[in-house]
Coordinates of C-alpha atoms in Angstrom, one line a residue:
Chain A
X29 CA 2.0 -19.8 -18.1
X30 CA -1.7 -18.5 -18.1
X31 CA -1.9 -15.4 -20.8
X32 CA -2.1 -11.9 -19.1
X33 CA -5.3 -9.7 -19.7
X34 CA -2.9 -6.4 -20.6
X35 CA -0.1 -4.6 -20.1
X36 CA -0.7 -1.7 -16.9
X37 CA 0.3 2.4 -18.0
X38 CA 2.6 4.1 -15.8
X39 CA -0.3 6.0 -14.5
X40 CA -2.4 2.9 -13.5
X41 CA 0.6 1.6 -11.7
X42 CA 1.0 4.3 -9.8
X43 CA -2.9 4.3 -8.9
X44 CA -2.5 0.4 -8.1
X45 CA 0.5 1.5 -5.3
X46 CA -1.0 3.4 -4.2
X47 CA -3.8 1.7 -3.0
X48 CA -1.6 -1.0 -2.2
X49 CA 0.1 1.3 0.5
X50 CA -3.4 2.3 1.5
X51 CA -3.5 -1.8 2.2
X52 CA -0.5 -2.1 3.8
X53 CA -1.0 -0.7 7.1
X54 CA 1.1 -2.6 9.3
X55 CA 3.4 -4.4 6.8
X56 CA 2.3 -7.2 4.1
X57 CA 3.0 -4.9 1.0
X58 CA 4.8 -7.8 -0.4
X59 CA 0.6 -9.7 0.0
X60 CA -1.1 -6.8 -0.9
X61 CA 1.1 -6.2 -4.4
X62 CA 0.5 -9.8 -5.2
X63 CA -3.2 -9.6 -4.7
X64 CA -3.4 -6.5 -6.3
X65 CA -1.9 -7.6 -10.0
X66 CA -3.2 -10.9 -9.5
X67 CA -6.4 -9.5 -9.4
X68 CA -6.2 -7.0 -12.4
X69 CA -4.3 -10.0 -14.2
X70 CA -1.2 -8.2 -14.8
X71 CA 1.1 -10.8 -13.6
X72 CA 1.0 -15.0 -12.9
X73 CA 1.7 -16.6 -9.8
X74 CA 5.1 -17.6 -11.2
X75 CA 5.9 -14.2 -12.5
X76 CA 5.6 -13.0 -9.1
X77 CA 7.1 -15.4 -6.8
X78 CA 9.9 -14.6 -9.6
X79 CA 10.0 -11.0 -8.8
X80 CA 9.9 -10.8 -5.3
X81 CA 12.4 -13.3 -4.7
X82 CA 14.6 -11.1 -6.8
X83 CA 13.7 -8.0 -4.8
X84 CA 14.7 -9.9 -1.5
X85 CA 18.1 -10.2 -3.2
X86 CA 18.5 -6.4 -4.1
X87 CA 20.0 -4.2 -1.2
X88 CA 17.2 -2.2 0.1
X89 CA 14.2 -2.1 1.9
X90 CA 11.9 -4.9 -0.1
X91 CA 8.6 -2.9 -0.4
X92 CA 10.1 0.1 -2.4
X93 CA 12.2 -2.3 -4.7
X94 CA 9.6 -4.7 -4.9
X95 CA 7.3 -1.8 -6.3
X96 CA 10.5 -0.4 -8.9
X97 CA 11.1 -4.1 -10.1
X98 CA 7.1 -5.0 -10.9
X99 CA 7.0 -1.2 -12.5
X100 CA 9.8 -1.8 -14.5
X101 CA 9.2 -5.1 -15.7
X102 CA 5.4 -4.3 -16.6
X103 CA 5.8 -0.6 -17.7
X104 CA 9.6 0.1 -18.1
X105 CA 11.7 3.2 -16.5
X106 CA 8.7 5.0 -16.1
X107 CA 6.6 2.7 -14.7
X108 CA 9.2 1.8 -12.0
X109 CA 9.3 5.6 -11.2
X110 CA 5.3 5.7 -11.0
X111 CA 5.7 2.7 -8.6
X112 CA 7.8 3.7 -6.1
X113 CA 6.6 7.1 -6.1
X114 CA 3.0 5.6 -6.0
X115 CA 3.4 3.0 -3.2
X116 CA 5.9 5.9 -0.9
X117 CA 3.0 8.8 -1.4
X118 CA 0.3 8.2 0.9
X119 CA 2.6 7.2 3.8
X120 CA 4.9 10.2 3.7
X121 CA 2.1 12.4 3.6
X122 CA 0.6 10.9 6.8
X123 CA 3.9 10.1 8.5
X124 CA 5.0 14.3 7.7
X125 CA 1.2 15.1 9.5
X126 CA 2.0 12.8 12.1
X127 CA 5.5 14.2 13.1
X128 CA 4.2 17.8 13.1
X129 CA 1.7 16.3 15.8
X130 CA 4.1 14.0 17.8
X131 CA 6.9 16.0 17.7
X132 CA 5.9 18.9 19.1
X133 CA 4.1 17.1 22.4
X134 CA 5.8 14.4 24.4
X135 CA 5.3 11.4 21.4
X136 CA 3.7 8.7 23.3
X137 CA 1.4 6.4 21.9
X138 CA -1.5 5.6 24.0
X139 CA -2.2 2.0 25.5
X140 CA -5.5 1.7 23.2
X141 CA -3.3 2.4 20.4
X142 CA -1.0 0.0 20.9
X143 CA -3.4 -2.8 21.4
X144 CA -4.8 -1.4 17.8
X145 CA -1.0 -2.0 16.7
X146 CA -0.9 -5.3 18.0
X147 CA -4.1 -6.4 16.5
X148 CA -3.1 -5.0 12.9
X149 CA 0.3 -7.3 13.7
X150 CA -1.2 -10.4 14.3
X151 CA -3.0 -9.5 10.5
X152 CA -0.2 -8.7 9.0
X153 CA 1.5 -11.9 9.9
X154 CA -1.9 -13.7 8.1
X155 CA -1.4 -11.4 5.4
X156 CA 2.1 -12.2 5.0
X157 CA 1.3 -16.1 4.8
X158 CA -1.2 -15.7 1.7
X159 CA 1.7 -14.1 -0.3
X160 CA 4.3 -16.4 0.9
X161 CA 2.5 -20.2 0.3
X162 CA 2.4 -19.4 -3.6
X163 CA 5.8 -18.7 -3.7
X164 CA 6.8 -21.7 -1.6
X165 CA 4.6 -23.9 -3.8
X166 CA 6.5 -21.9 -7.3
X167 CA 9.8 -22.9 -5.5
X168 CA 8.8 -26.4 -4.4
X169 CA 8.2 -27.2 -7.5
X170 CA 11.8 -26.8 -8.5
X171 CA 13.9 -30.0 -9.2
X172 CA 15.9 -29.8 -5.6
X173 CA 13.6 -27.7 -4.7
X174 CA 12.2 -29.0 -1.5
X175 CA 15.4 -29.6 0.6
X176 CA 16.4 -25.9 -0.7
X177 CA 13.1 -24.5 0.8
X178 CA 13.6 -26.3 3.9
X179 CA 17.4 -25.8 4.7
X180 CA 17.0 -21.8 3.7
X181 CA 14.0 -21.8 6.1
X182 CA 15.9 -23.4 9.1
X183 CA 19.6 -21.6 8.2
X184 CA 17.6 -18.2 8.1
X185 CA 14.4 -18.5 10.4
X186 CA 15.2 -20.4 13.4
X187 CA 19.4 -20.6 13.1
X188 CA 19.4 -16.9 12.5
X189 CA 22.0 -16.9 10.3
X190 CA 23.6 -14.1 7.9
X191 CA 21.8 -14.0 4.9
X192 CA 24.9 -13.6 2.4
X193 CA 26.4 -16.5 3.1
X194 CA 23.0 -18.5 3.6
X195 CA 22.0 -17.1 -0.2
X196 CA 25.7 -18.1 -1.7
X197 CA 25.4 -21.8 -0.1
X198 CA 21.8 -22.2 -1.3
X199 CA 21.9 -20.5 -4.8
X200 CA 25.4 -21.8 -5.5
X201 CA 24.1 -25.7 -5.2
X202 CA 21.1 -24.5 -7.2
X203 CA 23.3 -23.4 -9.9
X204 CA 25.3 -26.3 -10.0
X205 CA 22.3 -29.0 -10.1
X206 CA 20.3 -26.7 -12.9
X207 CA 23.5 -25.6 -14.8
X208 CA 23.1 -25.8 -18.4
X209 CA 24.3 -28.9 -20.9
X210 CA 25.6 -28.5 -23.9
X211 CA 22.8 -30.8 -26.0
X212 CA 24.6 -33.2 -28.1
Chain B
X13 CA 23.4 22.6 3.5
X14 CA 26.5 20.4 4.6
X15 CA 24.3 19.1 7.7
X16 CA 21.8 18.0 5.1
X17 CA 24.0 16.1 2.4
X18 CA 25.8 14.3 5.2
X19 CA 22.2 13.2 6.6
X20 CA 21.3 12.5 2.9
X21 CA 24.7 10.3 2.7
X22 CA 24.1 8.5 5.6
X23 CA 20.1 7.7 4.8
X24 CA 21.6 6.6 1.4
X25 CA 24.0 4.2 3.2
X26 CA 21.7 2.5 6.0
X27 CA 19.1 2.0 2.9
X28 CA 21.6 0.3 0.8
X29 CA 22.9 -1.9 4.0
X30 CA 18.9 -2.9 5.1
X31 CA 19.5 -6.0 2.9
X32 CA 16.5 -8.7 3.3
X33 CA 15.1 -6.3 6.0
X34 CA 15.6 -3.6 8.4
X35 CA 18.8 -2.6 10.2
X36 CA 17.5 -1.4 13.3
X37 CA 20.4 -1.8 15.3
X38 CA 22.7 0.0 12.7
X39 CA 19.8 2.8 12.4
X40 CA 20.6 3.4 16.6
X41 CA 24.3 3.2 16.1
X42 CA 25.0 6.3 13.4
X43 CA 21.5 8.4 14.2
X44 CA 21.7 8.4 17.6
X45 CA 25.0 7.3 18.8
X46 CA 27.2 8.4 16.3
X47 CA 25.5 11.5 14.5
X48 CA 23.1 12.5 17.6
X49 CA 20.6 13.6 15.3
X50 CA 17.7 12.1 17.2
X51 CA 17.2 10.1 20.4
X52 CA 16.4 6.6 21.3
X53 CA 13.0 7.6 22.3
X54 CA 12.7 9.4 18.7
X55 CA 13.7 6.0 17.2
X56 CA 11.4 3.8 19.0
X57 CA 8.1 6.2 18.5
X58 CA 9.3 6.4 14.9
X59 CA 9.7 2.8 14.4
X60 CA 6.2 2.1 16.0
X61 CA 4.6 4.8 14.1
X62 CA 5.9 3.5 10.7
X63 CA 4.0 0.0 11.6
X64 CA 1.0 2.4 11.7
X65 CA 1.5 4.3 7.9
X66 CA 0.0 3.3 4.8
X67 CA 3.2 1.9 2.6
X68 CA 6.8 0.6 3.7
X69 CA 6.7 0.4 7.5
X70 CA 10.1 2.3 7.5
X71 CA 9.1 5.4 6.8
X72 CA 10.3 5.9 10.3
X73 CA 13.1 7.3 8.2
X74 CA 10.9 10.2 7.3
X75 CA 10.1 10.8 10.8
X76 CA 14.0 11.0 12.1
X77 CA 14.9 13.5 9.3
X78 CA 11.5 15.4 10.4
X79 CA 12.8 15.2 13.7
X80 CA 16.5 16.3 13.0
X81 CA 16.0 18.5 10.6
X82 CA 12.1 19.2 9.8
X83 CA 10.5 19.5 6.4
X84 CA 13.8 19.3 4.4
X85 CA 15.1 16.9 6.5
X86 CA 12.2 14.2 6.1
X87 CA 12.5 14.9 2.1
X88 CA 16.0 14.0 2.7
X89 CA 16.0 11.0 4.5
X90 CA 13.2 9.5 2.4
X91 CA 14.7 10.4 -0.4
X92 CA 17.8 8.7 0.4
X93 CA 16.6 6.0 1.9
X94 CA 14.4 4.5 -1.0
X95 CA 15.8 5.9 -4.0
X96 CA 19.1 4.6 -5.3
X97 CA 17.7 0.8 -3.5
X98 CA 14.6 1.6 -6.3
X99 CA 17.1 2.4 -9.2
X100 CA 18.7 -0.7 -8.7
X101 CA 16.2 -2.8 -8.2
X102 CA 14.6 -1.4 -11.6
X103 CA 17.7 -1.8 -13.7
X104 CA 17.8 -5.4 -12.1
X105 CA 14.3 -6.1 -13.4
X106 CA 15.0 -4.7 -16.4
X107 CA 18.1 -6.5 -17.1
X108 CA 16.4 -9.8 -15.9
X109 CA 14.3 -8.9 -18.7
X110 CA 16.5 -8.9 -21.4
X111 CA 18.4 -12.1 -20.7
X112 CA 15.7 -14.3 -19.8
X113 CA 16.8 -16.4 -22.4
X114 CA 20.4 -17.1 -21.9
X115 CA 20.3 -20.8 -20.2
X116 CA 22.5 -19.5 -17.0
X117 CA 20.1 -17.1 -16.3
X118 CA 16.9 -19.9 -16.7
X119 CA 19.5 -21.8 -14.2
X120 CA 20.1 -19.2 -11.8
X121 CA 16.2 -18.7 -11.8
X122 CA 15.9 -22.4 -11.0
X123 CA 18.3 -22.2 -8.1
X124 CA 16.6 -18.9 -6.8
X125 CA 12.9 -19.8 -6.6
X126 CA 13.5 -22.6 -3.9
X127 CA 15.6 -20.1 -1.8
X128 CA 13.1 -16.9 -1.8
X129 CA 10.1 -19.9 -0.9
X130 CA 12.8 -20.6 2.5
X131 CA 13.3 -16.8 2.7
X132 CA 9.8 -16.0 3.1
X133 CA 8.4 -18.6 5.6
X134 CA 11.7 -17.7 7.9
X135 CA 10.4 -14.3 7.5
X136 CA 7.1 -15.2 8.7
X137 CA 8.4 -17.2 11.5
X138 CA 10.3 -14.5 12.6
X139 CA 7.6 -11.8 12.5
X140 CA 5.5 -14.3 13.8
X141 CA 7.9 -14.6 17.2
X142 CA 7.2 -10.5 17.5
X143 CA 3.8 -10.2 16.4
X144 CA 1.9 -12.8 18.1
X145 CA 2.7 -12.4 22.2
X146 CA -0.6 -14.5 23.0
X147 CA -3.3 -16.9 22.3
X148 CA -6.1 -14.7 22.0
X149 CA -3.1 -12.5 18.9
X150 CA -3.2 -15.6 17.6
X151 CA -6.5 -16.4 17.3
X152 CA -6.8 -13.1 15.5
X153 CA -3.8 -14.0 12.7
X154 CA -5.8 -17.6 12.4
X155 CA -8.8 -15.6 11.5
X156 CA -7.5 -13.4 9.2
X157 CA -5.5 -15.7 7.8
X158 CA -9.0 -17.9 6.9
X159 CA -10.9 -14.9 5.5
X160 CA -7.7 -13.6 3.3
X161 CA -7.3 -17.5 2.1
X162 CA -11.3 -18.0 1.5
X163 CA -13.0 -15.1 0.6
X164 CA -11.6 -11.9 -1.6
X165 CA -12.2 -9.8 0.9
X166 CA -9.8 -6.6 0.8
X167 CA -6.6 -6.9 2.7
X168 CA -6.6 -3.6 4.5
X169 CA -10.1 -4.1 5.5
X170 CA -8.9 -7.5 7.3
X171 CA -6.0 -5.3 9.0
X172 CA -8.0 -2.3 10.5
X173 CA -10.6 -4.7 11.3
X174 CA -7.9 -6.6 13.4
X175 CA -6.6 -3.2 14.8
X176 CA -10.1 -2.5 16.3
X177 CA -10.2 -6.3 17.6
X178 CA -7.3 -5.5 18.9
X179 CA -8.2 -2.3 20.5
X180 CA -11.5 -3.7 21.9
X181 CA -9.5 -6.8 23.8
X182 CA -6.8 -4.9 24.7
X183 CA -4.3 -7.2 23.2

């Protein structure tokens, strides 16, 4: 564990999201988030891949709780609130323009556009690699923790499967090679 | 006012049920098939435009409730949609907090790490399967990916920059 330069206030967290969803056009908030604290030195490497794999676990959709679980682990209640609020902001403003636009003519997207969107895509995949090495490296790293990465990747990437079950089978023979001993 | 509770209900269920990602084809069933509050063509112009906002590509959501319902109904569904999945997540964090400690809990951390690594790359491979529909889209992700990994470039800059490369080669 490297020390952290400071502790973010509600207020900077909510600056931070929202440039993160300034970043995020196209998907990747997951990348931009880590880059962002990262940067600032508000979290480690580890801290993070901590985080976000607990935000894949919580029902919901992952930016949002992602953004509530770093706010409320680096700034509390109120930090998770200036989080979530921060990172949903600049998109609901644009998406609420948008609608009054689309909505009232016949809502196509042009063919330019959608090349546009199929560029950003293909950058958003790259984006989404950067944020997910580390946290394959963190969880590598794990006694076990290479045949866990691997089976979760094929049971869930190219198997398709349910994630439920997937999660219970992997996390269950986690919890049984890492439970704890009674010393002595 | 009962039209918009129910909406706000429903939003509050299909965020609660998106778990590890979106349910798309649940999203159809109750807006369009079951509720008829938009149509399919209102879900799939949504759905791209969210890929388009700055933040959580679903706020499609706050398109349908716009499109259903207008000003109060976008509130609504957003509202819904991301805010008791945020409370939770938050008093999970905060929990996680407090017990760090306890050895189960340094175990369970152990067991999850290795699992959110696999999570992630399926989740790229998947994306990756709908994102990247030819050689030149890839070549694009390969670049990107080299000047996210090399330089500190900003990410959003890397993005739009793709969307006009995009645009230009008519990808």
């Amino acid at each position: 564990m490297t020390p952290l330069d400071s502790t973010p206030t509600p207020l900077a967290l909510a600056r931070l999201f929202v440039g993160v969803a300034l970043a995020g056009i196209g998907g990747g908030l997951p990348a931009h988030t880590r880059r962002a604290l990262l940067a600032r030195g508000w979290m480690t490497e580890e801290g993070f891949a901590e985080t976000f794999t607990l935000a894949q676990l919580t029902p919901g959709p992952n930016a949002a709780n992602l953004a509530a679980m770093v706010g409320a682990r680096l700034s509390g209640r109120l930090g998770a609130l200036t989080s979530v609020v921060g990172v949903l902001t600049p998109g609901l403003v644009v998406m609420l323009a948008v609608s009054v636009l689309t909505l009232g003519g016949t809502g196509d997207l042009s063919p330019t556009l959608q090349s546009a969107l199929r560029g950003a895509a293909c950058a958003a995949l790259a984006v989404l690699l950067t944020a997910a090495l580390p946290v394959v490296r963190v969880g590598w790293g794990v006694r076990g923790g290479p045949a866990v990465v691997v089976l979760t990747f094929l049971a869930l990437g190219v198997l398709r499967l349910d994630l439920l079950p997937v999660l219970l089978a992997m996390v269950g023979a986690g919890l049984l090679l890492h439970r704890p001993r009674r010393s002595g | 006012m009962t039209e918009l509770w129910a909406m706000f209900l429903a939003y509050v269920r299909l965020g609660l049920i998106s778990f590890g990602g979106t349910n798309v084809a649940e999203m159809e069933r109750v807006l369009v098939g079951e509720q008829g509050w938009i149509d399919a063509g209102t879900l799939a112009n949504g759905f791209a435009l969210g890929q388009l906002m700055p933040g959580p590509n679903m706020l499609a959501v706050t398109h349908y409730g716009y499109a259903a319902a207008g000003l109060a109904g976008a509130l609504v569904a957003t509202l819904g949609f991301y805010g008791p999945t945020a409370l939770i997540g938050a008093v999970a964090a905060l929990a996680w907090e407090r017990h760090r400690a306890n050895p189960w809990v340094v175990a369970f951390r152990q067991a999850l790490l290795p699992f959110g690594g696999g999570v992630v790359l399926a989740g790229a491979l998947v994306l990756g399967q709908t994102s990247v529909t030819s050689w030149m889209g890839a070549g694009v992700a390969v670049a990107a990916f080299l000047l996210l990994w090399r330089t500190r470039v900003n990410s959003a800059v890397v993005v739009l920059g793709a969307a006009v490369v995009g645009a230009l080669l008519g990808l």
